[in-house]
Amino acid sequence: MPSPSAAKVVLEAQLAELEGRQQRLAQDLAEPLNRDSSEQAVEVEDDVALEQQAALIAREVASVRRALTRIENGTYGSCARCGDEIGSKRLDARPEAALCIDCARNEQ
Ligand SMILES: [Zn+2]
């Protein structure tokens, strides 16, 4: 399993990246709609896509923050559901993972 301090560096970089994207999305969403009606339809569609992206990023931010909290608590790397160790391959691929692969599969 990757050491918690190495994971923390990765997670903090991820968090900074996600927050940067959040800010850019918020700016895009704050732009006033174009008055031309055909343009407006496109922009409304864009806004829906942007809102979906924003919701997705907000979820990622939350799970990265929770992973950082688990590092603080010393519970990082243990499954939040069954308490088993989360495999190192899984943590390499998804350092913010809170569940072991078995519990994550059951979740879906
Ligand atoms: Zn589990």
XYZ file of N, CA and C and ligand atoms in Angstrom:
325
model
N 0.852 -1.198 0.000
C 0.000 0.000 0.000
C 0.885 1.244 0.000
N 0.513 2.263 -0.803
C 1.333 3.490 -0.806
C 1.280 4.137 0.569
N 2.369 4.732 0.992
C 2.369 5.314 2.332
C 1.387 6.477 2.376
N 0.749 6.681 3.549
C -0.231 7.770 3.662
C 0.368 9.125 3.308
N 1.652 9.343 3.605
C 2.213 10.660 3.304
C 2.373 10.860 1.800
N 2.679 9.778 1.070
C 2.747 9.872 -0.388
C 1.355 10.105 -0.953
N 0.373 9.395 -0.392
C -1.010 9.560 -0.842
C -1.480 10.989 -0.588
N -1.041 11.552 0.533
C -1.472 12.906 0.882
C -1.009 13.915 -0.169
N 0.233 13.758 -0.633
C 0.761 14.661 -1.667
C -0.086 14.568 -2.935
N -0.392 13.326 -3.331
C -1.199 13.108 -4.537
C -2.591 13.718 -4.358
N -3.189 13.455 -3.194
C -4.555 13.922 -2.941
C -4.618 15.451 -2.871
N -3.597 16.056 -2.285
C -3.605 17.523 -2.197
C -3.459 18.152 -3.577
N -2.649 17.521 -4.432
C -2.507 18.013 -5.807
C -3.830 17.866 -6.552
N -4.490 16.719 -6.310
C -5.787 16.466 -6.937
C -6.809 17.512 -6.498
N -6.806 17.799 -5.218
C -7.750 18.763 -4.657
C -7.532 20.146 -5.276
N -6.272 20.559 -5.398
C -5.963 21.867 -5.983
C -6.432 21.923 -7.429
N -6.209 20.825 -8.153
C -6.611 20.759 -9.557
C -8.133 20.858 -9.680
N -8.832 20.088 -8.838
C -10.294 20.071 -8.869
C -10.863 21.439 -8.501
N -10.254 22.082 -7.520
C -10.769 23.390 -7.104
C -10.543 24.438 -8.187
N -9.450 24.299 -8.936
C -9.209 25.180 -10.072
C -10.286 25.007 -11.134
N -10.638 23.730 -11.395
C -11.689 23.465 -12.376
C -13.029 23.986 -11.895
N -13.282 23.852 -10.596
C -14.529 24.357 -10.014
C -14.661 25.869 -10.234
N -13.554 26.569 -10.019
C -13.576 28.026 -10.174
C -13.841 28.414 -11.618
N -13.173 27.717 -12.560
C -13.388 28.034 -13.972
C -14.826 27.749 -14.384
N -15.379 26.644 -13.890
C -16.767 26.311 -14.203
C -17.716 27.360 -13.641
N -17.452 27.802 -12.433
C -18.312 28.806 -11.800
C -18.297 30.090 -12.627
N -17.126 30.434 -13.158
C -17.026 31.629 -13.999
C -17.817 31.443 -15.288
N -17.693 30.275 -15.910
C -18.445 29.995 -17.136
C -19.937 30.080 -16.887
N -20.382 29.535 -15.766
C -21.811 29.524 -15.447
C -22.323 30.926 -15.133
N -21.429 31.773 -14.654
C -21.841 33.121 -14.260
C -21.994 34.045 -15.464
N -21.473 33.636 -16.631
C -21.588 34.469 -17.819
C -23.055 34.644 -18.208
N -23.463 35.886 -18.506
C -24.865 36.121 -18.875
C -25.197 35.441 -20.204
N -26.447 35.027 -20.356
C -26.880 34.376 -21.591
C -26.828 35.351 -22.758
N -26.449 34.825 -23.908
C -26.461 35.612 -25.129
C -27.911 35.913 -25.522
N -28.174 37.122 -25.994
C -29.562 37.509 -26.288
C -30.100 36.877 -27.560
N -29.262 36.586 -28.502
C -29.700 35.920 -29.743
C -30.312 34.569 -29.400
N -31.551 34.310 -29.886
C -32.289 33.151 -29.380
C -31.671 31.814 -29.784
N -31.131 31.695 -31.004
C -30.536 30.416 -31.396
C -29.256 30.165 -30.590
N -28.511 31.226 -30.391
C -27.321 31.124 -29.550
C -27.708 30.738 -28.124
N -28.815 31.308 -27.696
C -29.254 31.102 -26.319
C -29.547 29.627 -26.032
N -30.172 28.963 -27.016
C -30.477 27.538 -26.845
C -29.196 26.747 -26.630
N -28.184 27.076 -27.419
C -26.904 26.386 -27.290
C -26.301 26.652 -25.911
N -26.411 27.912 -25.490
C -25.800 28.243 -24.208
C -26.510 27.568 -23.035
N -27.836 27.439 -23.145
C -28.578 26.758 -22.089
C -28.121 25.302 -22.000
N -27.961 24.668 -23.182
C -27.455 23.296 -23.203
C -26.072 23.217 -22.580
N -25.243 24.187 -22.942
C -23.902 24.247 -22.367
C -23.968 24.342 -20.858
N -24.892 25.191 -20.376
C -25.007 25.387 -18.936
C -25.400 24.097 -18.232
N -26.289 23.322 -18.871
C -26.677 22.046 -18.269
C -25.458 21.136 -18.167
N -24.695 21.069 -19.256
C -23.486 20.252 -19.234
C -22.514 20.746 -18.176
N -22.398 22.056 -18.071
C -21.484 22.632 -17.079
C -21.943 22.301 -15.661
N -23.275 22.357 -15.453
C -23.786 22.048 -14.118
C -23.553 20.590 -13.756
N -23.688 19.705 -14.774
C -23.408 18.294 -14.515
C -21.938 18.100 -14.161
N -21.085 18.781 -14.921
C -19.655 18.713 -14.618
C -19.360 19.226 -13.217
N -20.001 20.356 -12.889
C -19.776 20.967 -11.577
C -20.202 20.015 -10.464
N -21.334 19.314 -10.675
C -21.818 18.375 -9.665
C -20.838 17.215 -9.507
N -20.305 16.756 -10.642
C -19.350 15.656 -10.632
C -18.077 16.057 -9.882
N -17.598 17.257 -10.192
C -16.377 17.734 -9.560
C -16.594 17.930 -8.063
N -17.783 18.438 -7.696
C -18.079 18.629 -6.277
C -18.026 17.293 -5.531
N -18.523 16.239 -6.188
C -18.470 14.911 -5.566
C -17.031 14.438 -5.403
N -16.209 14.690 -6.439
C -14.810 14.288 -6.359
C -14.081 15.047 -5.257
N -14.369 16.364 -5.194
C -13.746 17.181 -4.152
C -14.083 16.607 -2.778
N -15.358 16.239 -2.587
C -15.799 15.706 -1.297
C -15.068 14.402 -0.977
N -14.891 13.522 -1.975
C -14.250 12.249 -1.649
C -12.749 12.422 -1.431
N -12.129 13.373 -2.135
C -10.709 13.649 -1.879
C -10.541 14.221 -0.464
N -11.449 15.137 -0.075
C -11.382 15.711 1.279
C -11.553 14.624 2.344
N -12.487 13.679 2.081
C -12.700 12.603 3.049
C -11.459 11.725 3.154
N -10.797 11.486 2.005
C -9.574 10.684 2.029
C -8.499 11.389 2.852
N -8.390 12.703 2.697
C -7.407 13.464 3.480
C -7.731 13.388 4.969
N -9.012 13.410 5.306
C -9.424 13.269 6.706
C -9.028 11.893 7.241
N -9.201 10.863 6.398
C -8.826 9.511 6.841
C -7.327 9.407 7.078
N -6.535 10.145 6.275
C -5.088 10.152 6.513
C -4.807 10.769 7.885
N -5.480 11.892 8.182
C -5.330 12.549 9.489
C -5.690 11.588 10.628
N -6.776 10.842 10.424
C -7.272 9.932 11.470
C -6.488 8.637 11.569
N -5.648 8.386 10.580
C -4.908 7.132 10.574
C -5.725 5.950 10.100
N -6.858 6.212 9.449
C -7.678 5.110 8.945
C -7.542 4.956 7.440
N -6.645 5.736 6.830
C -6.487 5.682 5.381
C -6.013 4.299 4.947
N -6.624 3.784 3.874
C -6.207 2.482 3.347
C -7.064 1.346 3.855
N -7.937 1.631 4.847
C -8.883 0.618 5.310
C -10.250 0.924 4.715
N -10.942 -0.125 4.332
C -12.269 0.041 3.759
C -13.207 0.653 4.802
N -13.954 1.687 4.384
C -14.863 2.372 5.305
C -16.053 1.497 5.672
N -16.290 0.436 4.894
C -17.436 -0.415 5.184
C -17.045 -1.675 5.960
N -16.111 -2.456 5.406
C -15.821 -3.751 6.039
C -14.516 -3.726 6.842
N -13.734 -2.645 6.707
C -12.523 -2.533 7.501
C -11.324 -3.276 6.922
N -11.539 -4.004 5.846
C -10.417 -4.683 5.194
C -9.463 -3.667 4.584
N -8.251 -4.146 4.327
C -7.298 -3.272 3.663
C -7.716 -3.082 2.202
N -7.632 -1.838 1.734
C -7.910 -1.571 0.317
C -6.635 -1.891 -0.446
N -6.746 -2.665 -1.512
C -5.562 -3.093 -2.249
C -4.717 -1.922 -2.745
N -3.398 -2.127 -2.800
C -2.513 -1.034 -3.203
C -2.719 -0.649 -4.666
N -3.076 -1.628 -5.498
C -3.330 -1.305 -6.911
C -4.508 -0.347 -7.015
N -5.526 -0.632 -6.204
C -6.719 0.215 -6.221
C -6.378 1.617 -5.710
N -5.583 1.693 -4.670
C -5.223 3.002 -4.127
C -4.302 3.776 -5.068
N -3.489 3.048 -5.825
C -2.659 3.722 -6.824
C -3.532 4.353 -7.896
N -4.564 3.601 -8.307
C -5.441 4.086 -9.371
C -6.398 5.154 -8.853
N -6.891 4.939 -7.636
C -7.861 5.878 -7.054
C -7.482 6.158 -5.617
N -6.533 7.074 -5.403
C -6.064 7.314 -4.032
C -7.155 7.792 -3.086
N -8.280 8.273 -3.653
C -9.363 8.771 -2.793
C -10.350 7.668 -2.429
N -10.103 6.424 -2.904
C -11.055 5.341 -2.665
C -11.299 5.119 -1.172
N -12.590 5.014 -0.802
C -12.949 4.792 0.599
C -13.327 3.344 0.852
N -13.632 2.622 -0.232
C -14.109 1.245 -0.101
C -13.156 0.288 -0.805
N -13.050 -0.923 -0.282
C -12.301 -1.950 -0.981
C -13.053 -2.324 -2.253
N -12.397 -3.035 -3.129
C -13.002 -3.315 -4.440
C -14.306 -4.105 -4.291
N -14.357 -5.035 -3.331
C -15.573 -5.837 -3.147
C -16.749 -4.960 -2.708
N -16.523 -4.103 -1.734
C -17.603 -3.241 -1.255
C -17.996 -2.234 -2.338
N -17.026 -1.732 -3.087
C -17.325 -0.774 -4.159
C -18.205 -1.439 -5.208
N -17.931 -2.712 -5.497
C -18.749 -3.424 -6.491
C -20.162 -3.621 -5.965
N -20.298 -3.949 -4.686
C -21.630 -4.155 -4.110
C -22.443 -2.870 -4.091
N -21.724 -1.773 -4.012
C -22.362 -0.455 -3.948
C -23.140 -0.144 -5.228
N -22.712 -0.696 -6.365
C -23.281 -0.311 -7.656
C -24.541 -1.065 -8.022
Zn -14.817 -3.427 2.049
